[in-house]
Amino acid sequence: MTESSAPQAQREVVHGWTRVSEHAYTRPLEGWKANVGVVVGKQRALLVDTGAGPEQAQRLLGLVRNLTDLPLVVVNTHAHFDHVYGNAFFADSEAGGAQEIWGHEAAAAWIREHGESQRTEVADLEPQFASAEGSHAQILAPTRTIGSAPQDLDLGGVTATLFHLGRGHTDGDLLVGVDNVVFAGDLVEQGADPAFEGSWPRDWVTALRKLSALRDLYPVVVPGHGEVVGMDVVDDMRATMGQAVRVATTAVQQAATDATKAVPILPYGPEQARALIRRLRATG
Ligand SMILES: [Zn+2]
């Protein structure tokens, strides 16, 4: 994937956070390097994603407090563990103190039904939490949800807009637009293949096209993982994925039993190429 040009240039770094607009900051967390975000208003601050467990969440709160002492509201970009397992910590009035945790309704439903299924993924970073022990061991779904209609959050003098562009990386991807920046969650990946497990590949291509159409509003894109980019990277990702979906769809149709023959000609590593084929089959 190509490096972005203009939006990459000379960003201010504040207490280890990269400032991406007048009110918005981002930084990667340790472990899976998920990019979290903070949007600072006059009355409250918005935290985008909560980390992979309560210990990481506690460290994250310390990092947030280097930027702002304002009360927090939280949003989850999607249901995957490295973005939501800190929810219980942030929801605790004695800890993060967030009164609201926003997410897409499909993400909330997935966390309630399947959130436990990813707990062992974090064993190295969060051994206690992985064993469902210690404080804030609960896997908490968003407490406030949206569907297809966007939701504005007034932070005092600055408004963040939560919106859904259809199914993609998951069926509950939420984006956060503020100033000239959009936090895209894992709908956009920089420096790595898109993660197709659990995804809706055909819809994902469409969602990337819709995102790209917002380039005048949001020329700066914070991906779920990797460097801050411009919409040119979203365009590259969409073109590559569109091509991959076409090739893999043909392979699935022509070789009902062994479409994995297409793995070497797909523009991704073998693991994600296989996941793409699996998901094309599963999602019809
Ligand atoms: Zn993800």
PDB file of C-alpha atoms and ligand atoms in Angstrom:
ATOM      1  CA  MET A   1       0.000   0.000   0.000  1.00  0.00           C
ATOM      2  CA  THR A   2       1.342   3.461  -0.839  1.00  0.00           C
ATOM      3  CA  GLU A   3       2.303   6.024   1.737  1.00  0.00           C
ATOM      4  CA  SER A   4       0.067   9.042   1.871  1.00  0.00           C
ATOM      5  CA  SER A   5       1.563  12.378   0.954  1.00  0.00           C
ATOM      6  CA  ALA A   6       0.106  15.662   2.183  1.00  0.00           C
ATOM      7  CA  PRO A   7      -1.942  14.628   5.240  1.00  0.00           C
ATOM      8  CA  GLN A   8       1.139  12.911   6.674  1.00  0.00           C
ATOM      9  CA  ALA A   9       3.179  16.091   6.885  1.00  0.00           C
ATOM     10  CA  GLN A  10       4.494  17.576  10.138  1.00  0.00           C
ATOM     11  CA  ARG A  11       1.958  16.657  12.720  1.00  0.00           C
ATOM     12  CA  GLU A  12       2.256  18.089  16.182  1.00  0.00           C
ATOM     13  CA  VAL A  13       2.923  15.541  18.926  1.00  0.00           C
ATOM     14  CA  VAL A  14       1.382  16.348  22.327  1.00  0.00           C
ATOM     15  CA  HIS A  15       2.320  14.107  25.277  1.00  0.00           C
ATOM     16  CA  GLY A  16       2.917  11.259  22.850  1.00  0.00           C
ATOM     17  CA  TRP A  17      -0.383  11.823  21.022  1.00  0.00           C
ATOM     18  CA  THR A  18      -0.345  12.770  17.360  1.00  0.00           C
ATOM     19  CA  ARG A  19      -2.583  15.761  16.791  1.00  0.00           C
ATOM     20  CA  VAL A  20      -4.639  15.106  13.669  1.00  0.00           C
ATOM     21  CA  SER A  21      -6.900  18.194  13.756  1.00  0.00           C
ATOM     22  CA  GLU A  22      -7.829  21.127  15.952  1.00  0.00           C
ATOM     23  CA  HIS A  23      -9.604  18.913  18.491  1.00  0.00           C
ATOM     24  CA  ALA A  24      -8.511  15.338  17.700  1.00  0.00           C
ATOM     25  CA  TYR A  25      -5.550  13.189  18.673  1.00  0.00           C
ATOM     26  CA  THR A  26      -4.495   9.615  18.068  1.00  0.00           C
ATOM     27  CA  ARG A  27      -1.876   7.117  19.192  1.00  0.00           C
ATOM     28  CA  PRO A  28      -1.337   3.382  18.820  1.00  0.00           C
ATOM     29  CA  LEU A  29      -1.635   1.120  21.852  1.00  0.00           C
ATOM     30  CA  GLU A  30       0.859  -1.629  22.630  1.00  0.00           C
ATOM     31  CA  GLY A  31       0.172  -5.197  21.535  1.00  0.00           C
ATOM     32  CA  TRP A  32      -2.056  -5.084  18.455  1.00  0.00           C
ATOM     33  CA  LYS A  33      -1.203  -1.421  17.853  1.00  0.00           C
ATOM     34  CA  ALA A  34      -4.838  -0.389  17.637  1.00  0.00           C
ATOM     35  CA  ASN A  35      -5.106   3.353  17.064  1.00  0.00           C
ATOM     36  CA  VAL A  36      -7.182   4.997  19.756  1.00  0.00           C
ATOM     37  CA  GLY A  37      -8.455   8.563  19.476  1.00  0.00           C
ATOM     38  CA  VAL A  38      -9.382  11.452  21.709  1.00  0.00           C
ATOM     39  CA  VAL A  39     -11.555  14.406  20.715  1.00  0.00           C
ATOM     40  CA  VAL A  40     -11.458  17.262  23.204  1.00  0.00           C
ATOM     41  CA  GLY A  41     -14.467  19.560  23.452  1.00  0.00           C
ATOM     42  CA  LYS A  42     -15.200  22.274  26.004  1.00  0.00           C
ATOM     43  CA  GLN A  43     -17.495  20.149  28.190  1.00  0.00           C
ATOM     44  CA  ARG A  44     -16.496  16.544  27.483  1.00  0.00           C
ATOM     45  CA  ALA A  45     -13.962  14.492  25.622  1.00  0.00           C
ATOM     46  CA  LEU A  46     -14.647  11.560  23.335  1.00  0.00           C
ATOM     47  CA  LEU A  47     -12.471   8.451  23.509  1.00  0.00           C
ATOM     48  CA  VAL A  48     -12.411   6.296  20.377  1.00  0.00           C
ATOM     49  CA  ASP A  49     -11.892   2.627  21.410  1.00  0.00           C
ATOM     50  CA  THR A  50     -10.813   1.324  24.802  1.00  0.00           C
ATOM     51  CA  GLY A  51      -7.970  -1.167  24.360  1.00  0.00           C
ATOM     52  CA  ALA A  52      -7.567  -4.917  24.791  1.00  0.00           C
ATOM     53  CA  GLY A  53      -8.329  -5.229  28.509  1.00  0.00           C
ATOM     54  CA  PRO A  54      -8.570  -3.393  31.837  1.00  0.00           C
ATOM     55  CA  GLU A  55      -4.820  -3.058  32.429  1.00  0.00           C
ATOM     56  CA  GLN A  56      -4.293  -1.529  29.018  1.00  0.00           C
ATOM     57  CA  ALA A  57      -7.389   0.615  29.620  1.00  0.00           C
ATOM     58  CA  GLN A  58      -5.923   1.920  32.864  1.00  0.00           C
ATOM     59  CA  ARG A  59      -2.706   2.905  31.101  1.00  0.00           C
ATOM     60  CA  LEU A  60      -4.798   4.468  28.348  1.00  0.00           C
ATOM     61  CA  LEU A  61      -6.739   6.548  30.872  1.00  0.00           C
ATOM     62  CA  GLY A  62      -3.429   7.933  32.146  1.00  0.00           C
ATOM     63  CA  LEU A  63      -2.484   8.880  28.588  1.00  0.00           C
ATOM     64  CA  VAL A  64      -5.884  10.506  28.019  1.00  0.00           C
ATOM     65  CA  ARG A  65      -5.475  12.488  31.243  1.00  0.00           C
ATOM     66  CA  ASN A  66      -2.265  13.985  29.831  1.00  0.00           C
ATOM     67  CA  LEU A  67      -4.520  15.678  27.273  1.00  0.00           C
ATOM     68  CA  THR A  68      -7.689  16.503  29.202  1.00  0.00           C
ATOM     69  CA  ASP A  69      -9.406  16.266  32.601  1.00  0.00           C
ATOM     70  CA  LEU A  70     -12.894  16.502  31.068  1.00  0.00           C
ATOM     71  CA  PRO A  71     -15.539  13.800  31.626  1.00  0.00           C
ATOM     72  CA  LEU A  72     -15.360  11.090  28.998  1.00  0.00           C
ATOM     73  CA  VAL A  73     -17.776   9.618  26.544  1.00  0.00           C
ATOM     74  CA  VAL A  74     -16.632   6.500  24.709  1.00  0.00           C
ATOM     75  CA  VAL A  75     -17.253   5.082  21.239  1.00  0.00           C
ATOM     76  CA  ASN A  76     -16.317   1.616  19.933  1.00  0.00           C
ATOM     77  CA  THR A  77     -15.458   1.467  16.229  1.00  0.00           C
ATOM     78  CA  HIS A  78     -16.368  -2.245  16.131  1.00  0.00           C
ATOM     79  CA  ALA A  79     -16.667  -5.358  18.278  1.00  0.00           C
ATOM     80  CA  HIS A  80     -13.144  -6.801  18.088  1.00  0.00           C
ATOM     81  CA  PHE A  81     -11.296  -7.420  21.335  1.00  0.00           C
ATOM     82  CA  ASP A  82      -8.396  -4.995  20.832  1.00  0.00           C
ATOM     83  CA  HIS A  83     -10.918  -2.139  20.519  1.00  0.00           C
ATOM     84  CA  VAL A  84     -13.502  -2.939  23.219  1.00  0.00           C
ATOM     85  CA  TYR A  85     -12.099  -5.039  26.069  1.00  0.00           C
ATOM     86  CA  GLY A  86     -11.346  -1.889  28.062  1.00  0.00           C
ATOM     87  CA  ASN A  87     -15.057  -0.932  28.108  1.00  0.00           C
ATOM     88  CA  ALA A  88     -15.783  -2.164  31.653  1.00  0.00           C
ATOM     89  CA  PHE A  89     -12.865  -0.149  33.008  1.00  0.00           C
ATOM     90  CA  PHE A  90     -13.973   3.035  31.277  1.00  0.00           C
ATOM     91  CA  ALA A  91     -17.615   2.563  32.298  1.00  0.00           C
ATOM     92  CA  ASP A  92     -16.726   2.271  36.018  1.00  0.00           C
ATOM     93  CA  SER A  93     -17.417   5.568  37.806  1.00  0.00           C
ATOM     94  CA  GLU A  94     -14.384   4.878  40.040  1.00  0.00           C
ATOM     95  CA  ALA A  95     -12.128   4.336  37.015  1.00  0.00           C
ATOM     96  CA  GLY A  96     -12.737   5.819  33.544  1.00  0.00           C
ATOM     97  CA  GLY A  97     -16.065   7.345  34.575  1.00  0.00           C
ATOM     98  CA  ALA A  98     -17.571   7.346  31.081  1.00  0.00           C
ATOM     99  CA  GLN A  99     -21.338   7.788  31.234  1.00  0.00           C
ATOM    100  CA  GLU A 100     -21.943   6.572  27.706  1.00  0.00           C
ATOM    101  CA  ILE A 101     -20.346   3.923  25.545  1.00  0.00           C
ATOM    102  CA  TRP A 102     -21.533   4.264  21.972  1.00  0.00           C
ATOM    103  CA  GLY A 103     -21.404   1.605  19.297  1.00  0.00           C
ATOM    104  CA  HIS A 104     -23.305   0.187  16.375  1.00  0.00           C
ATOM    105  CA  GLU A 105     -26.267  -1.988  17.390  1.00  0.00           C
ATOM    106  CA  ALA A 106     -24.817  -4.987  15.519  1.00  0.00           C
ATOM    107  CA  ALA A 107     -21.494  -4.581  17.347  1.00  0.00           C
ATOM    108  CA  ALA A 108     -23.299  -4.431  20.691  1.00  0.00           C
ATOM    109  CA  ALA A 109     -25.281  -7.566  19.836  1.00  0.00           C
ATOM    110  CA  TRP A 110     -22.129  -9.390  18.737  1.00  0.00           C
ATOM    111  CA  ILE A 111     -20.307  -8.499  21.960  1.00  0.00           C
ATOM    112  CA  ARG A 112     -23.239  -9.707  24.057  1.00  0.00           C
ATOM    113  CA  GLU A 113     -23.449 -12.997  22.162  1.00  0.00           C
ATOM    114  CA  HIS A 114     -19.843 -13.695  21.172  1.00  0.00           C
ATOM    115  CA  GLY A 115     -17.652 -11.274  23.137  1.00  0.00           C
ATOM    116  CA  GLU A 116     -16.338 -14.079  25.334  1.00  0.00           C
ATOM    117  CA  SER A 117     -15.051 -15.984  22.308  1.00  0.00           C
ATOM    118  CA  GLN A 118     -12.034 -13.667  21.949  1.00  0.00           C
ATOM    119  CA  ARG A 119     -11.037 -13.505  25.613  1.00  0.00           C
ATOM    120  CA  THR A 120      -8.091 -15.912  25.316  1.00  0.00           C
ATOM    121  CA  GLU A 121      -6.622 -13.815  22.476  1.00  0.00           C
ATOM    122  CA  VAL A 122      -5.327 -11.340  25.051  1.00  0.00           C
ATOM    123  CA  ALA A 123      -3.624 -13.886  27.361  1.00  0.00           C
ATOM    124  CA  ASP A 124      -0.118 -12.428  26.887  1.00  0.00           C
ATOM    125  CA  LEU A 125      -1.057  -8.793  27.508  1.00  0.00           C
ATOM    126  CA  GLU A 126      -3.928  -9.287  29.982  1.00  0.00           C
ATOM    127  CA  PRO A 127      -3.434 -12.643  31.731  1.00  0.00           C
ATOM    128  CA  GLN A 128      -5.934 -11.939  34.534  1.00  0.00           C
ATOM    129  CA  PHE A 129      -8.625 -10.692  32.205  1.00  0.00           C
ATOM    130  CA  ALA A 130      -8.016 -13.617  29.847  1.00  0.00           C
ATOM    131  CA  SER A 131      -8.953 -15.903  32.769  1.00  0.00           C
ATOM    132  CA  ALA A 132     -11.979 -13.700  33.553  1.00  0.00           C
ATOM    133  CA  GLU A 133     -10.383 -12.688  36.856  1.00  0.00           C
ATOM    134  CA  GLY A 134      -9.470  -9.389  38.521  1.00  0.00           C
ATOM    135  CA  SER A 135     -11.335  -6.104  38.408  1.00  0.00           C
ATOM    136  CA  HIS A 136     -13.222  -4.986  35.297  1.00  0.00           C
ATOM    137  CA  ALA A 137     -13.161  -8.544  33.957  1.00  0.00           C
ATOM    138  CA  GLN A 138     -16.625  -8.128  32.441  1.00  0.00           C
ATOM    139  CA  ILE A 139     -16.919  -7.873  28.663  1.00  0.00           C
ATOM    140  CA  LEU A 140     -19.210  -4.906  28.335  1.00  0.00           C
ATOM    141  CA  ALA A 141     -21.193  -4.063  25.199  1.00  0.00           C
ATOM    142  CA  PRO A 142     -21.882  -0.451  24.207  1.00  0.00           C
ATOM    143  CA  THR A 143     -24.637   1.077  26.330  1.00  0.00           C
ATOM    144  CA  ARG A 144     -25.831   3.486  23.620  1.00  0.00           C
ATOM    145  CA  THR A 145     -26.269   2.264  20.069  1.00  0.00           C
ATOM    146  CA  ILE A 146     -26.979   3.593  16.606  1.00  0.00           C
ATOM    147  CA  GLY A 147     -28.155   1.864  13.439  1.00  0.00           C
ATOM    148  CA  SER A 148     -28.067   3.326   9.957  1.00  0.00           C
ATOM    149  CA  ALA A 149     -28.834   6.922  11.025  1.00  0.00           C
ATOM    150  CA  PRO A 150     -25.836   9.061  12.017  1.00  0.00           C
ATOM    151  CA  GLN A 151     -25.558  10.424  15.557  1.00  0.00           C
ATOM    152  CA  ASP A 152     -24.019  13.755  16.517  1.00  0.00           C
ATOM    153  CA  LEU A 153     -22.287  13.981  19.891  1.00  0.00           C
ATOM    154  CA  ASP A 154     -22.015  17.520  21.240  1.00  0.00           C
ATOM    155  CA  LEU A 155     -18.784  17.741  23.226  1.00  0.00           C
ATOM    156  CA  GLY A 156     -19.156  21.486  23.838  1.00  0.00           C
ATOM    157  CA  GLY A 157     -18.047  23.692  20.963  1.00  0.00           C
ATOM    158  CA  VAL A 158     -17.168  20.667  18.846  1.00  0.00           C
ATOM    159  CA  THR A 159     -19.411  17.990  17.405  1.00  0.00           C
ATOM    160  CA  ALA A 160     -18.325  14.452  16.608  1.00  0.00           C
ATOM    161  CA  THR A 161     -20.499  12.530  14.164  1.00  0.00           C
ATOM    162  CA  LEU A 162     -20.873   8.754  14.514  1.00  0.00           C
ATOM    163  CA  PHE A 163     -21.920   7.006  11.303  1.00  0.00           C
ATOM    164  CA  HIS A 164     -22.180   3.599   9.661  1.00  0.00           C
ATOM    165  CA  LEU A 165     -21.418   2.938   5.985  1.00  0.00           C
ATOM    166  CA  GLY A 166     -22.906  -0.542   5.822  1.00  0.00           C
ATOM    167  CA  ARG A 167     -21.266  -3.872   6.519  1.00  0.00           C
ATOM    168  CA  GLY A 168     -17.538  -4.162   5.906  1.00  0.00           C
ATOM    169  CA  HIS A 169     -14.786  -5.281   8.269  1.00  0.00           C
ATOM    170  CA  THR A 170     -17.689  -6.368  10.520  1.00  0.00           C
ATOM    171  CA  ASP A 171     -21.454  -5.863  10.341  1.00  0.00           C
ATOM    172  CA  GLY A 172     -21.208  -3.157  13.009  1.00  0.00           C
ATOM    173  CA  ASP A 173     -18.470  -0.766  11.866  1.00  0.00           C
ATOM    174  CA  LEU A 174     -18.825   2.756  13.207  1.00  0.00           C
ATOM    175  CA  LEU A 175     -16.841   5.744  11.955  1.00  0.00           C
ATOM    176  CA  VAL A 176     -16.227   8.954  13.864  1.00  0.00           C
ATOM    177  CA  GLY A 177     -15.963  12.234  11.955  1.00  0.00           C
ATOM    178  CA  VAL A 178     -14.723  15.424  13.600  1.00  0.00           C
ATOM    179  CA  ASP A 179     -13.098  18.554  12.170  1.00  0.00           C
ATOM    180  CA  ASN A 180     -11.476  17.319   8.934  1.00  0.00           C
ATOM    181  CA  VAL A 181     -10.657  13.850  10.288  1.00  0.00           C
ATOM    182  CA  VAL A 182     -12.415  10.511  10.230  1.00  0.00           C
ATOM    183  CA  PHE A 183     -11.567   7.651  12.591  1.00  0.00           C
ATOM    184  CA  ALA A 184     -12.301   4.631  10.399  1.00  0.00           C
ATOM    185  CA  GLY A 185     -11.619   1.688  12.710  1.00  0.00           C
ATOM    186  CA  ASP A 186     -10.455  -1.479  10.938  1.00  0.00           C
ATOM    187  CA  LEU A 187     -12.523  -0.583   7.886  1.00  0.00           C
ATOM    188  CA  VAL A 188      -9.192   0.988   6.867  1.00  0.00           C
ATOM    189  CA  GLU A 189      -5.823  -0.657   7.535  1.00  0.00           C
ATOM    190  CA  GLN A 190      -2.451   0.906   6.781  1.00  0.00           C
ATOM    191  CA  GLY A 191       0.632  -1.275   6.401  1.00  0.00           C
ATOM    192  CA  ALA A 192      -1.193  -4.608   6.720  1.00  0.00           C
ATOM    193  CA  ASP A 193      -3.687  -6.686   4.790  1.00  0.00           C
ATOM    194  CA  PRO A 194      -7.340  -6.040   5.608  1.00  0.00           C
ATOM    195  CA  ALA A 195      -8.570  -8.509   8.249  1.00  0.00           C
ATOM    196  CA  PHE A 196     -11.273 -10.535   6.469  1.00  0.00           C
ATOM    197  CA  GLU A 197     -12.218 -12.936   9.271  1.00  0.00           C
ATOM    198  CA  GLY A 198     -15.823 -12.121  10.146  1.00  0.00           C
ATOM    199  CA  SER A 199     -16.012  -9.545   7.334  1.00  0.00           C
ATOM    200  CA  TRP A 200     -18.455  -8.896   4.474  1.00  0.00           C
ATOM    201  CA  PRO A 201     -15.992  -8.469   1.589  1.00  0.00           C
ATOM    202  CA  ARG A 202     -18.400  -7.330  -1.162  1.00  0.00           C
ATOM    203  CA  ASP A 203     -20.033  -4.795   1.159  1.00  0.00           C
ATOM    204  CA  TRP A 204     -16.612  -3.717   2.391  1.00  0.00           C
ATOM    205  CA  VAL A 205     -15.674  -2.538  -1.128  1.00  0.00           C
ATOM    206  CA  THR A 206     -18.893  -0.500  -1.218  1.00  0.00           C
ATOM    207  CA  ALA A 207     -18.242   0.971   2.224  1.00  0.00           C
ATOM    208  CA  LEU A 208     -14.761   2.077   1.123  1.00  0.00           C
ATOM    209  CA  ARG A 209     -16.311   3.733  -1.942  1.00  0.00           C
ATOM    210  CA  LYS A 210     -18.757   5.606   0.306  1.00  0.00           C
ATOM    211  CA  LEU A 211     -15.917   6.637   2.611  1.00  0.00           C
ATOM    212  CA  SER A 212     -13.860   7.914  -0.302  1.00  0.00           C
ATOM    213  CA  ALA A 213     -16.839  10.046  -1.392  1.00  0.00           C
ATOM    214  CA  LEU A 214     -16.449  11.946   1.906  1.00  0.00           C
ATOM    215  CA  ARG A 215     -12.930  13.107   0.980  1.00  0.00           C
ATOM    216  CA  ASP A 216     -13.808  16.811   0.912  1.00  0.00           C
ATOM    217  CA  LEU A 217     -15.334  16.572   4.390  1.00  0.00           C
ATOM    218  CA  TYR A 218     -12.677  14.271   5.866  1.00  0.00           C
ATOM    219  CA  PRO A 219      -9.392  14.375   3.937  1.00  0.00           C
ATOM    220  CA  VAL A 220      -7.506  12.861   6.890  1.00  0.00           C
ATOM    221  CA  VAL A 221      -8.131   9.227   7.838  1.00  0.00           C
ATOM    222  CA  VAL A 222      -7.080   7.500  11.059  1.00  0.00           C
ATOM    223  CA  PRO A 223      -7.057   3.758  10.283  1.00  0.00           C
ATOM    224  CA  GLY A 224      -7.687   1.093  12.905  1.00  0.00           C
ATOM    225  CA  HIS A 225      -4.018   0.149  12.719  1.00  0.00           C
ATOM    226  CA  GLY A 226      -1.059   1.876  11.049  1.00  0.00           C
ATOM    227  CA  GLU A 227      -0.182   5.411  10.037  1.00  0.00           C
ATOM    228  CA  VAL A 228      -2.607   8.292   9.562  1.00  0.00           C
ATOM    229  CA  VAL A 229      -3.356   8.489   5.841  1.00  0.00           C
ATOM    230  CA  GLY A 230      -5.264  10.387   3.181  1.00  0.00           C
ATOM    231  CA  MET A 231      -8.174   9.194   1.047  1.00  0.00           C
ATOM    232  CA  ASP A 232      -5.703   8.124  -1.667  1.00  0.00           C
ATOM    233  CA  VAL A 233      -4.883   5.151   0.556  1.00  0.00           C
ATOM    234  CA  VAL A 234      -8.594   4.366   0.925  1.00  0.00           C
ATOM    235  CA  ASP A 235      -8.869   4.458  -2.882  1.00  0.00           C
ATOM    236  CA  ASP A 236      -5.909   2.057  -3.233  1.00  0.00           C
ATOM    237  CA  MET A 237      -7.402  -0.265  -0.645  1.00  0.00           C
ATOM    238  CA  ARG A 238     -10.785  -0.245  -2.415  1.00  0.00           C
ATOM    239  CA  ALA A 239      -9.247  -0.878  -5.844  1.00  0.00           C
ATOM    240  CA  THR A 240      -7.160  -3.784  -4.537  1.00  0.00           C
ATOM    241  CA  MET A 241     -10.073  -5.277  -2.605  1.00  0.00           C
ATOM    242  CA  GLY A 242     -12.478  -4.866  -5.524  1.00  0.00           C
ATOM    243  CA  GLN A 243     -10.058  -6.740  -7.773  1.00  0.00           C
ATOM    244  CA  ALA A 244      -9.454  -9.420  -5.131  1.00  0.00           C
ATOM    245  CA  VAL A 245     -13.193  -9.948  -4.622  1.00  0.00           C
ATOM    246  CA  ARG A 246     -13.694 -10.348  -8.398  1.00  0.00           C
ATOM    247  CA  VAL A 247     -10.844 -12.872  -8.729  1.00  0.00           C
ATOM    248  CA  ALA A 248     -11.862 -14.825  -5.644  1.00  0.00           C
ATOM    249  CA  THR A 249     -15.556 -14.852  -6.626  1.00  0.00           C
ATOM    250  CA  THR A 250     -14.653 -16.371  -9.997  1.00  0.00           C
ATOM    251  CA  ALA A 251     -12.477 -18.952  -8.259  1.00  0.00           C
ATOM    252  CA  VAL A 252     -15.285 -19.844  -5.866  1.00  0.00           C
ATOM    253  CA  GLN A 253     -17.753 -20.225  -8.748  1.00  0.00           C
ATOM    254  CA  GLN A 254     -15.403 -22.277 -10.927  1.00  0.00           C
ATOM    255  CA  ALA A 255     -13.966 -24.545  -8.276  1.00  0.00           C
ATOM    256  CA  ALA A 256     -16.710 -25.281  -5.826  1.00  0.00           C
ATOM    257  CA  THR A 257     -14.514 -27.583  -3.774  1.00  0.00           C
ATOM    258  CA  ASP A 258     -11.048 -26.051  -3.998  1.00  0.00           C
ATOM    259  CA  ALA A 259     -11.108 -22.297  -4.447  1.00  0.00           C
ATOM    260  CA  THR A 260      -7.906 -22.074  -2.404  1.00  0.00           C
ATOM    261  CA  LYS A 261      -6.069 -22.539  -5.708  1.00  0.00           C
ATOM    262  CA  ALA A 262      -6.712 -18.806  -6.105  1.00  0.00           C
ATOM    263  CA  VAL A 263      -4.725 -17.970  -2.957  1.00  0.00           C
ATOM    264  CA  PRO A 264      -1.389 -17.331  -4.767  1.00  0.00           C
ATOM    265  CA  ILE A 265      -2.968 -14.926  -7.267  1.00  0.00           C
ATOM    266  CA  LEU A 266      -4.799 -12.819  -4.692  1.00  0.00           C
ATOM    267  CA  PRO A 267      -3.099  -9.538  -3.684  1.00  0.00           C
ATOM    268  CA  TYR A 268      -2.881 -10.527  -0.004  1.00  0.00           C
ATOM    269  CA  GLY A 269      -0.841 -12.886   2.148  1.00  0.00           C
ATOM    270  CA  PRO A 270      -2.053 -16.495   2.285  1.00  0.00           C
ATOM    271  CA  GLU A 271      -3.845 -16.130   5.632  1.00  0.00           C
ATOM    272  CA  GLN A 272      -6.014 -13.185   4.549  1.00  0.00           C
ATOM    273  CA  ALA A 273      -6.475 -14.609   1.037  1.00  0.00           C
ATOM    274  CA  ARG A 274      -7.930 -17.771   2.601  1.00  0.00           C
ATOM    275  CA  ALA A 275     -10.087 -15.734   4.963  1.00  0.00           C
ATOM    276  CA  LEU A 276     -11.397 -13.690   2.005  1.00  0.00           C
ATOM    277  CA  ILE A 277     -12.406 -16.867   0.135  1.00  0.00           C
ATOM    278  CA  ARG A 278     -14.052 -18.290   3.276  1.00  0.00           C
ATOM    279  CA  ARG A 279     -16.038 -15.114   3.822  1.00  0.00           C
ATOM    280  CA  LEU A 280     -17.116 -14.832   0.177  1.00  0.00           C
ATOM    281  CA  ARG A 281     -18.557 -18.323   0.549  1.00  0.00           C
ATOM    282  CA  ALA A 282     -20.164 -17.590   3.920  1.00  0.00           C
ATOM    283  CA  THR A 283     -21.715 -14.289   2.835  1.00  0.00           C
ATOM    284  CA  GLY A 284     -23.045 -15.535  -0.513  1.00  0.00           C
TER     285      GLY A 284
HETATM  286 ZN    ZN B   1     -11.071  -5.508  13.836  1.00  0.00          ZN
END
